[in-house]
Structures are given as C-alpha cells and as structure tokens.
Short mmCIF file of C-alpha atoms in Angstrom, two decimals:
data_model
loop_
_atom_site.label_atom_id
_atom_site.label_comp_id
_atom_site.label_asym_id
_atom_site.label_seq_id
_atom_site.Cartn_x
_atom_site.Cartn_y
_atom_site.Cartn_z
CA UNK A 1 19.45 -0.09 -7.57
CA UNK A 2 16.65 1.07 -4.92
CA UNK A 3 15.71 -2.39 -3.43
CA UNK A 4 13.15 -3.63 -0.50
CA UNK A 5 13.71 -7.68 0.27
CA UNK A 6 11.42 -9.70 2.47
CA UNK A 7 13.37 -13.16 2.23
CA UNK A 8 10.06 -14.43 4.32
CA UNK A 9 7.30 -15.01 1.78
CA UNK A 10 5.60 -17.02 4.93
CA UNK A 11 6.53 -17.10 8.78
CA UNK A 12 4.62 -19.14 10.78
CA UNK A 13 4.74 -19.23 14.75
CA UNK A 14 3.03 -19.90 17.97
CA UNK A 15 0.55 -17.73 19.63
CA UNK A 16 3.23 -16.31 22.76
CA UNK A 17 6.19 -16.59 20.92
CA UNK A 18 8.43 -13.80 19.61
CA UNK A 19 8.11 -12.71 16.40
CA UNK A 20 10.74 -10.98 13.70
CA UNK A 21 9.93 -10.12 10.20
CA UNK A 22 13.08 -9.50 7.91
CA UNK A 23 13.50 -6.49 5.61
CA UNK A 24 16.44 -5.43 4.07
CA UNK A 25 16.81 -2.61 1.83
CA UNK A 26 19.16 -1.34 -0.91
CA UNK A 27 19.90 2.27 -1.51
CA UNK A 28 22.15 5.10 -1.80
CA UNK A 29 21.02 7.80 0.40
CA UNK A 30 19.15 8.19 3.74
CA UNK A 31 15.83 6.23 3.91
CA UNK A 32 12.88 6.76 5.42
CA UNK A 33 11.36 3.11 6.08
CA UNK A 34 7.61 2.14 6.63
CA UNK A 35 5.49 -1.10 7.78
CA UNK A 36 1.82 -1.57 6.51
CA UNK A 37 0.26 -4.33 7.61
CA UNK A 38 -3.22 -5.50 5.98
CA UNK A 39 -5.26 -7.47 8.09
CA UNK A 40 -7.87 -10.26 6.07
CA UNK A 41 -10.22 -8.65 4.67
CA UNK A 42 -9.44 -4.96 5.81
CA UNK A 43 -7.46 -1.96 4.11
CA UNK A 44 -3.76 -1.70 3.74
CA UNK A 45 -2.48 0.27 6.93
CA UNK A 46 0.61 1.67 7.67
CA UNK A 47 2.02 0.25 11.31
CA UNK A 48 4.83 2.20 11.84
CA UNK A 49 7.09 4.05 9.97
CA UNK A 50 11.47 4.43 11.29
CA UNK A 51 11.39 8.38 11.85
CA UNK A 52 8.50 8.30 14.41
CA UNK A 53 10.31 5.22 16.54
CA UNK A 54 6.83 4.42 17.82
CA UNK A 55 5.51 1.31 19.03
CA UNK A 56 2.54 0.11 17.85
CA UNK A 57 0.15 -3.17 18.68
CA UNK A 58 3.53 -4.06 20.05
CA UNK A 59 5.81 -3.92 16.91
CA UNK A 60 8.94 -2.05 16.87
CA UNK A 61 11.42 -1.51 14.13
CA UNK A 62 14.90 -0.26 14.26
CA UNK A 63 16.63 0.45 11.29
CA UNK A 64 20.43 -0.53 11.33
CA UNK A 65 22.03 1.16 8.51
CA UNK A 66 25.27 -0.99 8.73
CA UNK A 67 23.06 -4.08 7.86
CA UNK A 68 21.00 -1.70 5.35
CA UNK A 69 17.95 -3.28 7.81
CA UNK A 70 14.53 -2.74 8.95
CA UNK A 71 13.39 -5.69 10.37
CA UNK A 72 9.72 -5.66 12.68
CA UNK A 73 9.80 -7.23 16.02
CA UNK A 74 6.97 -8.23 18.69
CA UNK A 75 8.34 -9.91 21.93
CA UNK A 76 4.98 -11.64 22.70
CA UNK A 77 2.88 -12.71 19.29
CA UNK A 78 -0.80 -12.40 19.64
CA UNK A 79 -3.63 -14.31 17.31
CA UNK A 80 -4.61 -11.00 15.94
CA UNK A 81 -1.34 -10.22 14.04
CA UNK A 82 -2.22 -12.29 11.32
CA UNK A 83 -1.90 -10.37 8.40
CA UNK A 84 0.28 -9.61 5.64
CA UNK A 85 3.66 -7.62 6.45
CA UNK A 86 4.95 -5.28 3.99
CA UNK A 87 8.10 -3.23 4.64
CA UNK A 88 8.79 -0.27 1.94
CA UNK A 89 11.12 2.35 0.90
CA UNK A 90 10.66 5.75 0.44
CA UNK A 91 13.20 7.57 -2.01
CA UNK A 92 14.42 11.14 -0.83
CA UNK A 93 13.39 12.50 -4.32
CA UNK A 94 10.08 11.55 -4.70
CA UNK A 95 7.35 12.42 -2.19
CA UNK A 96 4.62 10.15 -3.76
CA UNK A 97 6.24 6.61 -4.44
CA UNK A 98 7.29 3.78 -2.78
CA UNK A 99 9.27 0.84 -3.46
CA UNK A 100 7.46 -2.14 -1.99
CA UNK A 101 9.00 -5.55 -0.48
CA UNK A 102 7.46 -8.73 -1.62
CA UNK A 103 5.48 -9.12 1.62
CA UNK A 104 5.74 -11.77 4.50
CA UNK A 105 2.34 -13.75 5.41
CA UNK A 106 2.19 -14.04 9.33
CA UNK A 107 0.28 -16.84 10.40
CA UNK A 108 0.14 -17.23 14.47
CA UNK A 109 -0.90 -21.04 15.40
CA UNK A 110 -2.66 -21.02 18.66
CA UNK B 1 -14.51 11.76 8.13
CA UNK B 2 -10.80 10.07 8.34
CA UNK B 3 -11.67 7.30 6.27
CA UNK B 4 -11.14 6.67 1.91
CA UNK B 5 -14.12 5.27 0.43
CA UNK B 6 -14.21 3.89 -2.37
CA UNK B 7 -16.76 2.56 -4.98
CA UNK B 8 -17.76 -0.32 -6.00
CA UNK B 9 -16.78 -3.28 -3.99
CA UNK B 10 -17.12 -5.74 -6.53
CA UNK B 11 -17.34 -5.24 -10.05
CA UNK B 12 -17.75 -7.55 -12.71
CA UNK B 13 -17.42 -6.79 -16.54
CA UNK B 14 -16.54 -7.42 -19.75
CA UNK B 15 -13.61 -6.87 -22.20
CA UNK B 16 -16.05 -4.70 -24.20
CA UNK B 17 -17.58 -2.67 -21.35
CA UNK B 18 -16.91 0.82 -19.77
CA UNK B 19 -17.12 1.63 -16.27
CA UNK B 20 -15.87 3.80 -14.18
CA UNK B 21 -13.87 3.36 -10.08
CA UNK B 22 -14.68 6.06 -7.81
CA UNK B 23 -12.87 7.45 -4.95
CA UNK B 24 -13.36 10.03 -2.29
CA UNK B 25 -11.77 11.32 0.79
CA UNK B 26 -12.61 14.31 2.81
CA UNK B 27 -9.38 15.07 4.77
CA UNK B 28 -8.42 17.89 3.34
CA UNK B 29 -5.46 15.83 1.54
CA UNK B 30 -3.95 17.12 -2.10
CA UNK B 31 -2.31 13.83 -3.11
CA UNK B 32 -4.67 11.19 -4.66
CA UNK B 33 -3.29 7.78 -5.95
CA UNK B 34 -4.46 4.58 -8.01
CA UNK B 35 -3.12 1.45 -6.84
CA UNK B 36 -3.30 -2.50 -8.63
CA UNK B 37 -2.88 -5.25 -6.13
CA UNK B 38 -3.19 -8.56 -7.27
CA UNK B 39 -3.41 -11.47 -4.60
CA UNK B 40 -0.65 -11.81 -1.86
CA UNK B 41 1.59 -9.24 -3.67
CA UNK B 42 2.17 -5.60 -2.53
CA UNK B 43 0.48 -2.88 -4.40
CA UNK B 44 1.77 -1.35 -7.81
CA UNK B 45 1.67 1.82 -8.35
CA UNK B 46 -0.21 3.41 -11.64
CA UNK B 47 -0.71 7.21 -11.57
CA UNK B 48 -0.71 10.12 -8.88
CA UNK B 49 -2.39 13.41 -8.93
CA UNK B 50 -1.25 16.22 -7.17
CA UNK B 51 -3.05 19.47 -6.60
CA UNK B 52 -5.67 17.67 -8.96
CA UNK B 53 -3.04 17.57 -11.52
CA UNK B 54 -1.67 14.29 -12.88
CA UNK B 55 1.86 13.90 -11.08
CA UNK B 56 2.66 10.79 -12.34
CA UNK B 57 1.80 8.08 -14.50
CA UNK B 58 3.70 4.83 -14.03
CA UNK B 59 3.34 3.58 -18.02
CA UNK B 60 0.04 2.81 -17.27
CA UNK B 61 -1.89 1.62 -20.81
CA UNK B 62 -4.42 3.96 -22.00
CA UNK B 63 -7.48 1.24 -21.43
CA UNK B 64 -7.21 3.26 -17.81
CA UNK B 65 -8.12 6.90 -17.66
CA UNK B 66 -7.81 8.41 -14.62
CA UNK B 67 -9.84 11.83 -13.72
CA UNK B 68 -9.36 13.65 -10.63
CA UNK B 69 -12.55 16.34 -10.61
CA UNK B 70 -12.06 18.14 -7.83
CA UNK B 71 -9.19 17.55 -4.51
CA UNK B 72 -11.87 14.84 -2.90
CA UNK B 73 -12.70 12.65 -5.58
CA UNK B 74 -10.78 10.90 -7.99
CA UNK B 75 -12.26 8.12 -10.84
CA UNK B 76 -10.73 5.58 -12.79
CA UNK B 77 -12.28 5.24 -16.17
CA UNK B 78 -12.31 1.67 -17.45
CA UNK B 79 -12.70 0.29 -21.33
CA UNK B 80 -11.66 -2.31 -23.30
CA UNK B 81 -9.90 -4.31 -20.53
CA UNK B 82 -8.54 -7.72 -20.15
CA UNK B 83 -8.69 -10.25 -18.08
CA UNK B 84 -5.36 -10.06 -16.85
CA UNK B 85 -6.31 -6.53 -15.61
CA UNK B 86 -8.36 -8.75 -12.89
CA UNK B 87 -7.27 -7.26 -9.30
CA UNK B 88 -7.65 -5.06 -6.13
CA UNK B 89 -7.62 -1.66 -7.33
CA UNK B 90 -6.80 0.81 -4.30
CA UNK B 91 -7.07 4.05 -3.84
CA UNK B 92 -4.85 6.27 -1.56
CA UNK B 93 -4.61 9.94 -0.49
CA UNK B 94 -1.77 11.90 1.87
CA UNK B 95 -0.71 15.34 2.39
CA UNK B 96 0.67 16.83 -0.87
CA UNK B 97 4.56 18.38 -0.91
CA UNK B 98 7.08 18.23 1.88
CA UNK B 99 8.71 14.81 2.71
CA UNK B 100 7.39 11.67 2.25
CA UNK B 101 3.57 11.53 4.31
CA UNK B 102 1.44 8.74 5.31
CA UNK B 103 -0.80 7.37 2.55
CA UNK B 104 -4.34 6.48 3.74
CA UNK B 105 -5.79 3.70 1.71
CA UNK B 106 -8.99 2.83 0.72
CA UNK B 107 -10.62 -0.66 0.93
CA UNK B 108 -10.04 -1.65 -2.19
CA UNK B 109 -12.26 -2.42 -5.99
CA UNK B 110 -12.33 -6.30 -6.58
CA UNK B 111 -12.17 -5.97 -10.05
CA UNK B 112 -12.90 -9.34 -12.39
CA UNK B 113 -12.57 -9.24 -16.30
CA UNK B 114 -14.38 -11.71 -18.08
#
C-alpha cells in the first residue's frame, strides 16, 4: 500500500536548535518526494522537493531508500519556521496526485 | 502574474443555497485542481482537469460541480451542502503531462455551512 507517515503530529523546539521532521514512506517503485510547508495564515507551498536536492530557508532532505525515508532537516531553527510540515508522495503513474502525510506542527519557542 | 487567486475568501451559506468558488491563474499552466482541507490536516484531493477536461474525480458527491471554462479559470459549483462540507477549499494549477510538476496553490475558500 502507497503510504506517507509523519509519526510527529507536533514538534516543539528552541529558537537555535536543530531541527528534524520525520517522514517515512511506503511504496513499491521509485519515488519522487516533496515538502510543502504552509505558513499561518498563508498558502500551501512546496519547500523542496528530493530530485532538485536544493536547499531552501535552510531545509534539506535526503531521501534514504534503505529506511524508505525523507526526513527535513535545519541545523539552526529560526522563529519564522513555524508552520505546518507536510511531506508527500508522488506515484510514478499518476502525474496529478499525491499521497499526503498527516502533517507535523513546528512550533519554535524563543 | 505567478500567483492563484482565488474567490471568495470567506463564504457563508446555507444547506439550501447555491454558490459558486472561483479560481484563476494566468501561468500558462493546463492542470487545474480542487482541493478540501479541513483544519490541521493535509489537503484531500476531489477532482482534476486537464487540458480543460475533467481528469479525475476522486468520488466526489454530486452536491459539487466542478466547471473548468477555459485553461485559466476553473469554478466549483455549490448546492445543497452540509455542514460537514465546512472547510478550506484550495485550488491548485501545474504544468500538464510529463512527470510529476510543482502544484501552485491558491490561498484558499473558508467555506462554513450552516
């Protein structure tokens, strides 16, 4: 079954302090893997996605296919990533759909 | 113009009503999507047109029409709805074909049934 897990439904850390979102995925063939991020208040967004191997606002993402993984990093959190985290799937045979994790609420304390 | 707009922001009605969501993008993109969000949960797909043709239509119930009149607009007709159809309804576009492409979203319809 084509899968996207957050196990986070909240993380919660201190302005400075590494951050590390989980996603883990299940499915059969080669994925291509995507972040959105929606800020309060502002549109859904996609961050990054795995093929591009950017960096952006900080966040990286590898994906480890031995762990079936995609998980978001940022060495140095910053006030202004609060926002929801989504990580999602897209299947090789559809160009149009996504399978969507749960989400993970980032909340940086000051 | 890299932006989705989409209208209203808020819209209230009731289970008796009609009204209609509107959408529009002008970046040339072919793919055009309806989205439901309710709070703190990721978005749900409900129907996709493609080349202004309806691609696909995740067993969405019929009190939603969607229209797509030409490849920058795209409406969401509404009747008889029910309060449990209260949400965030988001609108997308992307590149049509090929692999997967980015999907540009809109800022969202709060939508409340009464």
């Amino acid at each position: 079954a084509q899968r996207v897990t957050q196990p986070e439904k909240l993380l919660s850390v201190f302005k400075g302090a590494p951050v590390e979102l989980k996603c883990n995925y299940s499915y059969s063939g080669s994925p291509e893997l995507f972040w959105y991020v929606q800020y309060s208040r502002q549109r859904l967004q996609l961050l990054l996605r795995h093929i591009s191997r950017e960096s952006i606002k900080g966040f990286t993402a590898d994906l480890n296919k031995g762990e079936t993984s995609f998980h978001l990093k940022k060495p140095f959190a910053q006030e202004e990533d609060s926002a929801m985290y989504y990580c999602a799937l897209s299947p090789m045979d559809s160009n149009y759909q996504l399978i969507w994790g749960a989400g993970t609420k980032l909340i940086i304390k000051p | 113009d890299t932006e989705v707009t989409q209208t209203p922001k808020h819209l209230v009605m009731g289970m008796t009503n009609k009204k209609s969501l509107k959408c529009e993008q002008h970046m040339g993109h072919r793919a055009m999507y309806w989205y439901k969000q309710k709070a703190k949960k990721p978005p749900e797909l409900m129907f996709v047109y493609s080349y202004e043709k309806l691609s696909i239509n995740e067993s969405v119930p019929s009190r939603f029409s969607p229209e797509c009149p030409n490849s920058s607009l795209l409406n969401l007709h509404l009747h008889a709805l029910q309060p449990e159809d209260s949400a965030l309804y988001l609108c997308a576009s992307s590149q049509a074909g090929g692999n997967y492409n980015e999907q540009f979203f809109g800022p969202g319809t709060r939508l409340t049934v009464l």
